[in-house]
mmCIF file of C-alpha atoms in Angstrom:
data_model
loop_
_atom_site.group_PDB
_atom_site.id
_atom_site.type_symbol
_atom_site.label_atom_id
_atom_site.label_comp_id
_atom_site.label_asym_id
_atom_site.label_seq_id
_atom_site.Cartn_x
_atom_site.Cartn_y
_atom_site.Cartn_z
ATOM 1 C CA MET A 1 102.539 122.911 33.302
ATOM 2 C CA ASN A 2 102.637 120.659 36.549
ATOM 3 C CA PHE A 3 99.081 121.771 37.208
ATOM 4 C CA ILE A 4 97.804 120.510 33.947
ATOM 5 C CA ARG A 5 99.719 117.340 34.427
ATOM 6 C CA ASN A 6 98.139 116.878 37.918
ATOM 7 C CA ILE A 7 94.764 117.245 36.315
ATOM 8 C CA GLY A 8 95.639 114.554 33.671
ATOM 9 C CA ALA A 9 97.039 112.140 36.323
ATOM 10 C CA ASN A 10 94.028 112.614 38.698
ATOM 11 C CA THR A 11 91.647 112.054 35.908
ATOM 12 C CA LEU A 12 93.528 108.776 34.717
ATOM 13 C CA ASN A 13 93.527 107.703 38.319
ATOM 14 C CA PHE A 14 89.847 108.203 38.671
ATOM 15 C CA ILE A 15 89.092 106.353 35.499
ATOM 16 C CA GLN A 16 91.447 103.627 36.692
ATOM 17 C CA SER A 17 89.796 103.250 40.038
ATOM 18 C CA LEU A 18 86.216 103.357 38.397
ATOM 19 C CA GLY A 19 87.343 100.399 36.045
ATOM 20 C CA SER A 20 88.848 98.549 38.930
ATOM 21 C CA VAL A 21 85.542 98.766 41.050
ATOM 22 C CA THR A 22 83.466 97.816 38.011
ATOM 23 C CA LEU A 23 85.540 94.751 37.452
ATOM 24 C CA PHE A 24 85.391 93.948 41.073
ATOM 25 C CA LEU A 25 81.622 94.194 41.024
ATOM 26 C CA LEU A 26 81.547 91.712 38.082
ATOM 27 C CA GLN A 27 83.951 89.349 39.981
ATOM 28 C CA ILE A 28 81.540 89.565 42.942
ATOM 29 C CA LEU A 29 78.317 88.916 40.922
ATOM 30 C CA GLY A 30 80.115 86.032 39.085
ATOM 31 C CA LYS A 31 81.011 84.405 42.522
ATOM 32 C CA SER A 32 77.936 85.250 44.318
ATOM 33 C CA ALA A 33 76.610 81.571 44.214
ATOM 34 C CA THR A 34 78.332 80.705 47.402
ATOM 35 C CA ALA A 35 76.553 83.423 49.415
ATOM 36 C CA PHE A 36 73.208 81.979 48.315
ATOM 37 C CA VAL A 37 74.116 78.359 48.458
ATOM 38 C CA ARG A 38 75.539 78.706 52.017
ATOM 39 C CA PRO A 39 73.126 81.564 53.310
ATOM 40 C CA ARG A 40 74.554 81.213 56.808
ATOM 41 C CA LEU A 41 77.661 83.082 55.629
ATOM 42 C CA SER A 42 75.352 85.991 54.603
ATOM 43 C CA ILE A 43 73.257 85.780 57.713
ATOM 44 C CA ARG A 44 76.402 86.272 59.894
ATOM 45 C CA GLN A 45 77.312 89.333 57.841
ATOM 46 C CA ILE A 46 73.655 90.731 58.106
ATOM 47 C CA TYR A 47 74.068 90.672 61.817
ATOM 48 C CA PHE A 48 77.376 92.554 61.763
ATOM 49 C CA ALA A 49 76.147 94.969 59.099
ATOM 50 C CA GLY A 50 72.465 95.426 59.774
ATOM 51 C CA VAL A 51 71.677 94.507 63.458
ATOM 52 C CA MET A 52 74.876 96.306 64.688
ATOM 53 C CA SER A 53 73.662 99.548 63.005
ATOM 54 C CA VAL A 54 70.070 99.359 63.975
ATOM 55 C CA LEU A 55 70.514 101.404 67.176
ATOM 56 C CA ILE A 56 72.654 104.261 65.638
ATOM 57 C CA ILE A 57 70.216 104.476 62.762
ATOM 58 C CA ALA A 58 66.978 104.403 64.811
ATOM 59 C CA VAL A 59 68.391 107.067 67.178
ATOM 60 C CA SER A 60 69.632 109.306 64.479
ATOM 61 C CA GLY A 61 66.304 108.934 62.639
ATOM 62 C CA LEU A 62 64.431 109.967 65.748
ATOM 63 C CA PHE A 63 66.478 113.088 66.183
ATOM 64 C CA VAL A 64 66.355 114.027 62.656
ATOM 65 C CA GLY A 65 62.661 113.734 62.647
ATOM 66 C CA MET A 66 62.361 115.726 65.919
ATOM 67 C CA VAL A 67 64.415 118.598 64.362
ATOM 68 C CA LEU A 68 62.356 118.487 61.183
ATOM 69 C CA GLY A 69 59.266 118.729 63.232
ATOM 70 C CA LEU A 70 60.495 121.578 65.370
ATOM 71 C CA GLN A 71 61.900 123.662 62.553
ATOM 72 C CA GLY A 72 59.119 122.800 60.165
ATOM 73 C CA TYR A 73 56.328 123.847 62.615
ATOM 74 C CA THR A 74 58.124 127.105 63.508
ATOM 75 C CA GLN A 75 58.509 128.075 59.842
ATOM 76 C CA LEU A 76 55.167 126.759 58.594
ATOM 77 C CA ALA A 77 53.284 128.374 61.364
ATOM 78 C CA LYS A 78 54.440 131.823 60.117
ATOM 79 C CA PHE A 79 52.478 131.102 56.915
ATOM 80 C CA LYS A 80 49.588 129.521 58.618
ATOM 81 C CA SER A 81 50.483 126.238 57.060
ATOM 82 C CA ALA A 82 51.466 124.081 60.048
ATOM 83 C CA ASP A 83 48.904 121.586 58.979
ATOM 84 C CA ILE A 84 51.154 120.339 56.371
ATOM 85 C CA LEU A 85 53.977 119.374 58.751
ATOM 86 C CA GLY A 86 53.210 115.663 58.620
ATOM 87 C CA TYR A 87 53.314 115.704 54.705
ATOM 88 C CA MET A 88 56.513 117.836 54.648
ATOM 89 C CA VAL A 89 58.390 115.649 57.157
ATOM 90 C CA ALA A 90 57.300 112.452 55.355
ATOM 91 C CA ALA A 91 58.333 113.627 51.959
ATOM 92 C CA SER A 92 61.701 114.996 53.175
ATOM 93 C CA LEU A 93 62.455 111.728 54.944
ATOM 94 C CA LEU A 94 61.062 109.288 52.345
ATOM 95 C CA ARG A 95 62.565 111.003 49.256
ATOM 96 C CA GLU A 96 65.946 112.408 50.592
ATOM 97 C CA LEU A 97 66.900 112.309 54.232
ATOM 98 C CA GLY A 98 66.022 108.779 55.047
ATOM 99 C CA PRO A 99 68.069 106.976 52.224
ATOM 100 C CA VAL A 100 71.023 109.460 52.283
ATOM 101 C CA LEU A 101 71.518 109.798 55.931
ATOM 102 C CA ALA A 102 70.980 106.110 56.634
ATOM 103 C CA ALA A 103 73.381 105.294 53.854
ATOM 104 C CA ILE A 104 76.109 107.787 55.302
ATOM 105 C CA LEU A 105 75.627 106.348 58.812
ATOM 106 C CA PHE A 106 75.887 102.881 57.405
ATOM 107 C CA ALA A 107 79.069 103.698 55.501
ATOM 108 C CA SER A 108 80.699 105.170 58.654
ATOM 109 C CA SER A 109 79.777 102.323 60.969
ATOM 110 C CA ALA A 110 79.360 98.909 58.953
ATOM 111 C CA GLY A 111 81.257 100.064 55.847
ATOM 112 C CA GLY A 112 84.369 101.086 57.844
ATOM 113 C CA ALA A 113 84.251 97.914 59.876
ATOM 114 C CA MET A 114 83.858 95.754 56.636
ATOM 115 C CA THR A 115 87.033 97.463 55.053
ATOM 116 C CA SER A 116 89.067 97.010 58.399
ATOM 117 C CA GLU A 117 87.995 93.362 58.760
ATOM 118 C CA ILE A 118 88.950 92.404 55.185
ATOM 119 C CA GLY A 119 92.044 94.499 55.378
ATOM 120 C CA LEU A 120 93.055 92.819 58.503
ATOM 121 C CA MET A 121 92.493 89.504 56.840
ATOM 122 C CA LYS A 122 94.697 90.576 53.992
ATOM 123 C CA THR A 123 97.444 91.854 56.450
ATOM 124 C CA THR A 124 97.548 88.550 58.392
ATOM 125 C CA GLU A 125 97.685 86.640 55.187
ATOM 126 C CA GLN A 126 94.237 84.785 55.709
ATOM 127 C CA LEU A 127 93.142 85.561 52.116
ATOM 128 C CA GLU A 128 96.431 84.118 50.864
ATOM 129 C CA ALA A 129 95.957 80.996 53.027
ATOM 130 C CA MET A 130 92.402 80.647 51.482
ATOM 131 C CA ASN A 131 93.908 80.743 47.986
ATOM 132 C CA VAL A 132 96.358 78.179 49.014
ATOM 133 C CA MET A 133 93.459 75.956 50.259
ATOM 134 C CA ALA A 134 91.666 76.504 46.948
ATOM 135 C CA VAL A 135 88.954 78.654 48.612
ATOM 136 C CA ASP A 136 88.172 81.703 46.501
ATOM 137 C CA PRO A 137 88.319 84.649 49.026
ATOM 138 C CA VAL A 138 85.997 86.682 46.822
ATOM 139 C CA ALA A 139 83.356 84.062 46.961
ATOM 140 C CA ARG A 140 83.892 83.064 50.691
ATOM 141 C CA VAL A 141 84.729 86.590 52.092
ATOM 142 C CA VAL A 142 83.594 89.411 49.799
ATOM 143 C CA ALA A 143 80.479 88.124 48.167
ATOM 144 C CA PRO A 144 78.525 87.372 51.477
ATOM 145 C CA ARG A 145 79.280 90.828 52.911
ATOM 146 C CA PHE A 146 78.363 92.561 49.797
ATOM 147 C CA TRP A 147 74.842 90.957 49.669
ATOM 148 C CA ALA A 148 74.349 91.315 53.467
ATOM 149 C CA GLY A 149 74.906 95.168 52.984
ATOM 150 C CA VAL A 150 72.795 95.278 49.814
ATOM 151 C CA PHE A 151 69.988 93.434 51.791
ATOM 152 C CA SER A 152 70.263 95.470 55.055
ATOM 153 C CA MET A 153 70.389 99.016 53.508
ATOM 154 C CA PRO A 154 66.640 99.344 52.501
ATOM 155 C CA LEU A 155 65.705 97.840 55.752
ATOM 156 C CA LEU A 156 67.749 100.284 57.632
ATOM 157 C CA ALA A 157 66.512 103.236 55.656
ATOM 158 C CA SER A 158 62.924 102.261 56.510
ATOM 159 C CA ILE A 159 63.659 101.965 60.117
ATOM 160 C CA PHE A 160 65.354 105.526 59.857
ATOM 161 C CA ASN A 161 62.130 106.825 58.085
ATOM 162 C CA VAL A 162 59.748 105.354 60.648
ATOM 163 C CA ALA A 163 61.703 106.654 63.577
ATOM 164 C CA GLY A 164 62.043 110.164 61.898
ATOM 165 C CA ILE A 165 58.322 110.281 61.328
ATOM 166 C CA TYR A 166 57.664 109.250 64.954
ATOM 167 C CA GLY A 167 60.001 111.928 66.127
ATOM 168 C CA ALA A 168 58.246 114.539 64.244
ATOM 169 C CA TYR A 169 55.012 113.307 65.678
ATOM 170 C CA LEU A 170 56.359 113.679 69.090
ATOM 171 C CA VAL A 171 57.330 117.311 68.598
ATOM 172 C CA GLY A 172 54.597 118.389 66.400
ATOM 173 C CA VAL A 173 51.623 116.712 67.858
ATOM 174 C CA GLN A 174 52.528 115.769 71.445
ATOM 175 C CA TRP A 175 54.752 118.730 72.326
ATOM 176 C CA LEU A 176 53.637 121.739 70.111
ATOM 177 C CA GLY A 177 49.839 120.729 69.818
ATOM 178 C CA LEU A 178 49.199 120.107 66.315
ATOM 179 C CA ASP A 179 46.156 118.044 65.672
ATOM 180 C CA GLY A 180 47.202 114.333 65.354
ATOM 181 C CA GLY A 181 44.508 113.520 62.851
ATOM 182 C CA ILE A 182 45.520 116.297 60.366
ATOM 183 C CA PHE A 183 49.220 115.198 60.854
ATOM 184 C CA TRP A 184 48.410 111.812 59.560
ATOM 185 C CA SER A 185 45.720 112.772 56.997
ATOM 186 C CA GLN A 186 47.898 115.338 55.365
ATOM 187 C CA MET A 187 50.558 112.678 55.001
ATOM 188 C CA GLN A 188 48.209 109.829 53.794
ATOM 189 C CA SER A 189 46.590 112.166 51.129
ATOM 190 C CA ASN A 190 49.825 113.425 49.591
ATOM 191 C CA ILE A 191 52.328 110.506 50.105
ATOM 192 C CA THR A 192 52.071 107.598 47.570
ATOM 193 C CA LEU A 193 53.329 104.237 47.803
ATOM 194 C CA SER A 194 54.221 103.759 44.165
ATOM 195 C CA TYR A 195 56.012 107.144 43.946
ATOM 196 C CA ASP A 196 57.513 108.252 47.340
ATOM 197 C CA VAL A 197 57.857 105.058 49.241
ATOM 198 C CA ALA A 198 59.042 102.859 46.292
ATOM 199 C CA ASN A 199 61.462 105.459 45.018
ATOM 200 C CA GLY A 200 62.961 105.886 48.475
ATOM 201 C CA LEU A 201 63.415 102.059 48.755
ATOM 202 C CA ILE A 202 65.130 101.948 45.320
ATOM 203 C CA LYS A 203 67.444 104.776 46.341
ATOM 204 C CA SER A 204 68.469 103.026 49.449
ATOM 205 C CA ALA A 205 68.961 99.684 47.614
ATOM 206 C CA VAL A 206 71.389 101.532 45.179
ATOM 207 C CA PHE A 207 73.139 103.251 47.845
ATOM 208 C CA GLY A 208 73.558 99.811 49.594
ATOM 209 C CA VAL A 209 75.265 98.464 46.450
ATOM 210 C CA ALA A 210 77.504 101.606 46.276
ATOM 211 C CA VAL A 211 78.662 101.579 50.013
ATOM 212 C CA THR A 212 79.309 97.990 50.316
ATOM 213 C CA LEU A 213 81.166 97.714 47.048
ATOM 214 C CA ILE A 214 83.368 100.647 48.021
ATOM 215 C CA ALA A 215 83.960 99.062 51.432
ATOM 216 C CA VAL A 216 84.806 95.495 50.239
ATOM 217 C CA HIS A 217 86.880 97.009 47.358
ATOM 218 C CA GLN A 218 88.934 99.208 49.691
ATOM 219 C CA GLY A 219 89.478 96.291 52.053
ATOM 220 C CA PHE A 220 90.465 93.901 49.415
ATOM 221 C CA HIS A 221 92.865 96.085 47.829
ATOM 222 C CA CYS A 222 94.395 98.044 50.723
ATOM 223 C CA THR A 223 98.161 97.951 51.474
ATOM 224 C CA PRO A 224 98.601 95.094 53.823
ATOM 225 C CA THR A 225 99.889 97.134 56.792
ATOM 226 C CA SER A 226 98.339 98.746 59.917
ATOM 227 C CA GLU A 227 98.483 102.129 58.154
ATOM 228 C CA GLY A 228 97.159 100.875 54.896
ATOM 229 C CA ILE A 229 94.158 99.486 56.855
ATOM 230 C CA LEU A 230 93.681 102.867 58.477
ATOM 231 C CA ARG A 231 93.928 104.685 55.153
ATOM 232 C CA ALA A 232 91.448 102.278 53.426
ATOM 233 C CA SER A 233 88.805 102.588 56.270
ATOM 234 C CA THR A 234 89.117 106.462 56.016
ATOM 235 C CA ARG A 235 88.843 106.227 52.183
ATOM 236 C CA THR A 236 85.778 104.028 52.611
ATOM 237 C CA VAL A 237 83.824 106.675 54.670
ATOM 238 C CA VAL A 238 84.960 109.568 52.608
ATOM 239 C CA SER A 239 84.386 107.901 49.147
ATOM 240 C CA SER A 240 81.060 106.505 50.239
ATOM 241 C CA ALA A 241 79.705 109.762 51.454
ATOM 242 C CA LEU A 242 80.722 111.643 48.203
ATOM 243 C CA THR A 243 79.460 108.751 46.063
ATOM 244 C CA ILE A 244 76.133 108.696 47.894
ATOM 245 C CA LEU A 245 75.710 112.407 47.381
ATOM 246 C CA ALA A 246 76.481 112.248 43.759
ATOM 247 C CA ILE A 247 74.277 109.208 43.015
ATOM 248 C CA ASP A 248 71.551 111.022 45.207
ATOM 249 C CA PHE A 249 71.591 113.989 42.747
ATOM 250 C CA VAL A 250 71.235 111.740 39.734
ATOM 251 C CA LEU A 251 68.614 109.600 41.090
ATOM 252 C CA THR A 252 66.555 112.644 42.375
ATOM 253 C CA ALA A 253 66.970 114.194 39.020
ATOM 254 C CA TRP A 254 65.582 111.060 37.377
ATOM 255 C CA MET A 255 62.851 110.020 39.861
ATOM 256 C CA PHE A 256 61.439 113.212 41.217
ATOM 257 C CA THR A 257 61.624 115.792 38.340
ATOM 258 C CA GLU A 258 58.610 116.199 36.085
ATOM 259 C CA MET B 1 78.418 83.746 68.948
ATOM 260 C CA LYS B 2 76.031 80.815 69.239
ATOM 261 C CA LYS B 3 74.231 80.077 66.022
ATOM 262 C CA SER B 4 70.674 80.372 67.558
ATOM 263 C CA ILE B 5 71.418 83.766 69.149
ATOM 264 C CA LEU B 6 72.738 85.015 65.795
ATOM 265 C CA GLU B 7 69.656 83.788 63.915
ATOM 266 C CA PHE B 8 67.429 85.450 66.517
ATOM 267 C CA TRP B 9 68.839 88.835 66.086
ATOM 268 C CA VAL B 10 69.007 88.701 62.323
ATOM 269 C CA GLY B 11 65.380 87.388 62.345
ATOM 270 C CA LEU B 12 64.377 90.315 64.564
ATOM 271 C CA PHE B 13 66.160 92.697 62.389
ATOM 272 C CA VAL B 14 64.407 91.533 59.298
ATOM 273 C CA LEU B 15 61.172 91.537 61.187
ATOM 274 C CA LEU B 16 61.699 95.148 62.231
ATOM 275 C CA GLY B 17 62.422 96.187 58.815
ATOM 276 C CA VAL B 18 59.462 94.458 57.221
ATOM 277 C CA VAL B 19 57.199 96.090 59.852
ATOM 278 C CA ALA B 20 58.958 99.546 58.999
ATOM 279 C CA VAL B 21 58.238 99.021 55.316
ATOM 280 C CA GLY B 22 54.650 98.043 56.078
ATOM 281 C CA PHE B 23 54.230 100.996 58.200
ATOM 282 C CA LEU B 24 55.360 103.258 55.457
ATOM 283 C CA ALA B 25 53.203 101.580 52.875
ATOM 284 C CA PHE B 26 49.891 101.509 54.908
ATOM 285 C CA ARG B 27 50.110 104.223 57.522
ATOM 286 C CA VAL B 28 52.170 106.972 55.885
ATOM 287 C CA ALA B 29 50.880 106.382 52.249
ATOM 288 C CA GLY B 30 47.618 104.931 53.624
ATOM 289 C CA SER B 31 44.750 106.437 51.686
ATOM 290 C CA ALA B 32 46.585 107.597 48.714
ATOM 291 C CA SER B 33 47.652 104.070 47.860
ATOM 292 C CA GLY B 34 43.915 103.166 47.648
ATOM 293 C CA THR B 35 43.650 104.906 44.297
ATOM 294 C CA SER B 36 46.634 103.260 42.836
ATOM 295 C CA GLY B 37 44.659 99.930 42.274
ATOM 296 C CA GLN B 38 42.010 99.546 39.381
ATOM 297 C CA SER B 39 41.373 102.896 37.618
ATOM 298 C CA TYR B 40 40.243 104.185 34.205
ATOM 299 C CA THR B 41 41.600 107.070 32.229
ATOM 300 C CA VAL B 42 39.560 110.024 30.898
ATOM 301 C CA TYR B 43 40.945 113.209 29.311
ATOM 302 C CA ALA B 44 40.237 116.943 30.088
ATOM 303 C CA ASP B 45 41.621 119.954 27.781
ATOM 304 C CA PHE B 46 42.569 123.188 29.709
ATOM 305 C CA SER B 47 43.650 126.559 28.394
ATOM 306 C CA ASP B 48 45.802 127.042 31.346
ATOM 307 C CA ILE B 49 46.793 124.357 34.042
ATOM 308 C CA GLY B 50 48.668 126.926 36.248
ATOM 309 C CA GLY B 51 50.902 124.668 38.570
ATOM 310 C CA LEU B 52 49.174 121.480 38.166
ATOM 311 C CA LYS B 53 51.499 118.536 38.158
ATOM 312 C CA ALA B 54 51.378 114.907 37.358
ATOM 313 C CA ASN B 55 50.255 112.736 40.199
ATOM 314 C CA ALA B 56 48.209 115.593 41.769
ATOM 315 C CA PRO B 57 44.855 114.436 43.561
ATOM 316 C CA ILE B 58 41.516 114.427 41.652
ATOM 317 C CA LYS B 59 38.718 115.100 44.203
ATOM 318 C CA SER B 60 34.889 115.209 43.996
ATOM 319 C CA ALA B 61 33.152 116.699 46.938
ATOM 320 C CA GLY B 62 36.407 116.783 48.667
ATOM 321 C CA VAL B 63 36.958 113.064 48.409
ATOM 322 C CA LEU B 64 40.090 111.639 46.729
ATOM 323 C CA VAL B 65 38.838 109.833 43.568
ATOM 324 C CA GLY B 66 42.021 109.466 41.324
ATOM 325 C CA ARG B 67 45.307 111.071 40.380
ATOM 326 C CA VAL B 68 46.347 113.190 37.412
ATOM 327 C CA GLY B 69 48.342 110.974 34.947
ATOM 328 C CA SER B 70 50.265 112.870 32.245
ATOM 329 C CA ILE B 71 50.187 116.483 31.055
ATOM 330 C CA THR B 72 50.889 117.351 27.319
ATOM 331 C CA LEU B 73 50.272 120.069 25.064
ATOM 332 C CA ASP B 74 47.961 119.435 22.205
ATOM 333 C CA PRO B 75 49.826 120.343 19.000
ATOM 334 C CA ASN B 76 46.596 121.351 17.270
ATOM 335 C CA SER B 77 44.475 123.366 19.813
ATOM 336 C CA TYR B 78 47.489 124.538 21.934
ATOM 337 C CA GLN B 79 45.576 123.614 24.895
ATOM 338 C CA ALA B 80 46.955 121.470 27.885
ATOM 339 C CA LYS B 81 45.658 117.802 27.600
ATOM 340 C CA VAL B 82 45.464 116.229 30.932
ATOM 341 C CA SER B 83 44.880 112.505 31.468
ATOM 342 C CA LEU B 84 42.833 111.754 34.679
ATOM 343 C CA ASN B 85 43.178 108.339 36.305
ATOM 344 C CA ILE B 86 39.916 107.792 38.151
ATOM 345 C CA ASP B 87 39.322 104.986 40.681
ATOM 346 C CA SER B 88 37.241 102.176 39.078
ATOM 347 C CA LYS B 89 34.720 102.347 42.068
ATOM 348 C CA TYR B 90 33.702 106.001 41.025
ATOM 349 C CA THR B 91 31.509 106.693 38.037
ATOM 350 C CA PHE B 92 30.646 110.166 36.686
ATOM 351 C CA SER B 93 28.068 111.428 34.192
ATOM 352 C CA SER B 94 29.205 112.141 30.724
ATOM 353 C CA ASP B 95 28.554 115.992 31.369
ATOM 354 C CA VAL B 96 30.646 116.114 34.490
ATOM 355 C CA SER B 97 32.778 119.345 34.688
ATOM 356 C CA ALA B 98 36.588 119.576 35.720
ATOM 357 C CA GLN B 99 38.035 122.514 37.471
ATOM 358 C CA ILE B 100 41.657 123.129 38.469
ATOM 359 C CA LEU B 101 41.370 124.286 42.136
ATOM 360 C CA THR B 102 43.966 125.307 44.830
ATOM 361 C CA SER B 103 43.920 123.795 48.372
ATOM 362 C CA GLY B 104 44.358 126.676 50.808
ATOM 363 C CA LEU B 105 46.045 129.967 49.870
ATOM 364 C CA LEU B 106 49.463 128.474 49.227
ATOM 365 C CA GLY B 107 48.466 124.809 48.733
ATOM 366 C CA GLU B 108 48.887 122.466 45.968
ATOM 367 C CA GLN B 109 46.639 122.583 42.837
ATOM 368 C CA TYR B 110 44.117 119.707 42.289
ATOM 369 C CA ILE B 111 41.363 118.898 39.976
ATOM 370 C CA GLY B 112 37.799 118.951 41.246
ATOM 371 C CA LEU B 113 35.073 117.138 39.414
ATOM 372 C CA GLN B 114 31.547 118.290 39.720
ATOM 373 C CA GLN B 115 28.811 115.656 38.884
ATOM 374 C CA GLY B 116 26.369 116.556 35.979
ATOM 375 C CA GLY B 117 22.930 115.479 35.413
ATOM 376 C CA ASP B 118 23.281 113.203 32.286
ATOM 377 C CA THR B 119 22.206 109.600 32.650
ATOM 378 C CA ASP B 120 25.071 108.226 30.572
ATOM 379 C CA ASN B 121 28.327 107.666 32.351
ATOM 380 C CA LEU B 122 31.811 108.820 31.510
ATOM 381 C CA ALA B 123 33.736 105.871 29.949
ATOM 382 C CA ALA B 124 37.495 105.226 29.623
ATOM 383 C CA GLY B 125 38.989 107.201 26.939
ATOM 384 C CA ASP B 126 36.291 110.040 26.866
ATOM 385 C CA THR B 127 37.129 113.631 27.063
ATOM 386 C CA ILE B 128 35.543 115.905 29.590
ATOM 387 C CA SER B 129 33.985 118.926 27.687
ATOM 388 C CA VAL B 130 33.161 121.350 30.557
ATOM 389 C CA THR B 131 36.456 122.428 32.000
ATOM 390 C CA SER B 132 37.631 125.529 33.902
ATOM 391 C CA SER B 133 41.190 126.591 33.971
ATOM 392 C CA ALA B 134 43.296 127.418 36.917
ATOM 393 C CA LEU B 135 43.084 130.729 38.481
ATOM 394 C CA VAL B 136 46.411 132.567 37.618
ATOM 395 C CA LEU B 137 46.883 135.467 40.136
ATOM 396 C CA GLU B 138 48.746 137.561 37.704
ATOM 397 C CA ASN B 139 45.848 137.414 35.268
ATOM 398 C CA LEU B 140 43.318 138.198 37.954
ATOM 399 C CA ILE B 141 45.358 141.296 39.044
ATOM 400 C CA GLY B 142 45.740 142.375 35.495
ATOM 401 C CA LYS B 143 41.856 142.213 34.915
ATOM 402 C CA PHE B 144 41.343 144.092 38.259
ATOM 403 C CA MET B 145 43.790 146.732 37.225
ATOM 404 C CA THR B 146 42.134 147.253 33.792
ATOM 405 C CA SER B 147 38.595 147.451 35.120
ATOM 406 C CA PHE B 148 39.910 149.822 37.848
ATOM 407 C CA ALA B 149 41.527 152.019 35.250
ATOM 408 C CA GLU B 150 38.338 151.861 33.036
ATOM 409 C CA LYS B 151 36.110 152.862 35.879
ATOM 410 C CA ASN B 152 38.452 155.797 36.756
ATOM 411 C CA ALA B 153 38.514 157.077 33.142
ATOM 412 C CA GLY B 154 34.724 156.761 33.019
ATOM 413 C CA GLY B 155 34.391 158.802 36.087
ATOM 414 C CA ASP B 156 36.736 161.460 34.703
ATOM 415 C CA ASN B 157 34.787 161.709 31.516
ATOM 416 C CA THR B 158 31.432 161.916 33.395
ATOM 417 C CA GLU B 159 32.899 164.924 35.558
ATOM 418 C CA SER B 160 34.267 166.689 32.586
ATOM 419 C CA ALA B 161 30.838 166.349 30.773
ATOM 420 C CA GLY B 162 29.103 167.694 33.929
ATOM 421 C CA GLN B 163 31.322 170.793 33.795
#
């Protein structure tokens, strides 16, 4: 009996939090004018969300590309198909690994930081103080962070992809001796701008919306204690990772199946 | 942090991101994007398309000249109707032939166009009449097995007639 009641309670909680996040998104969109009228607020947040994540994104991309190059070459060589390494790596990165891994890394670095920062503002009653001074905290604090995340995510995913392709080039061509011309030509004749590159960018923009929305929502609605901030930051990373993977499945089924 | 330093780093980040998108557009998707400009559509009917997919390359003499648009089943003839988006800078004669070929042993399938001898050119909306379907390995093995069995049966009959 309790088991069934738990399922019911969890389902209601899930629907409630989904509704809360949706209402929060509408609230942010309605109060986004400040973020655009005063772009300096967003630029500051782009620095914290985007610039501070570049290094981890680029280094991770490079290593992911190197692993793909090494594993791909080893397996493809068994079937005398090592020539398609460039295409295989580029397709994997552009369609899936680039947007997904960059978003998960972004969630764990910038997303967690966003939640903690807003949570700390709430705990130290800075958000309340803004309200008292007739400054809307959603317009002043949340909206610039949200738009900074949405803007930064596709750029970070592109940097991840380029670093990954270069990593695969280093391993496949420079280290294992695959012909450089074939590596690029196979990639160029099979990867399309309107299909692979554009869909990858759309995916990363959607992930950007999801991750930053979860991060700011968790921060804004956390329990105003140190433990509450800690829990909210953890929830941001976990929920973001799961949401990214779920959205990725839906988007892949929609974009890449014929 | 000083305003100018903040702006410098954000500017550098945006520049880096734009360069990365440019690299993906021109270096990674280089030649393929060349055919996504002006193109005209012609059609070809095949009795079997094998594993041909939308967006597959169309090549003539090994050069990429376009991409496959949509693939549908004609409800009257029960043949696969394939739309071919060919780059506007290439023209083919009206008796051009289309073949479904495979690149390498395990490679992807693409359409190969073989120029004909007619002086009239293929126009948008035309249908290519000379087509050759995909080579399906199972059918080929089936034919080989049948001819092998027939040959054996013929050999047995000859032997028995000799005795």
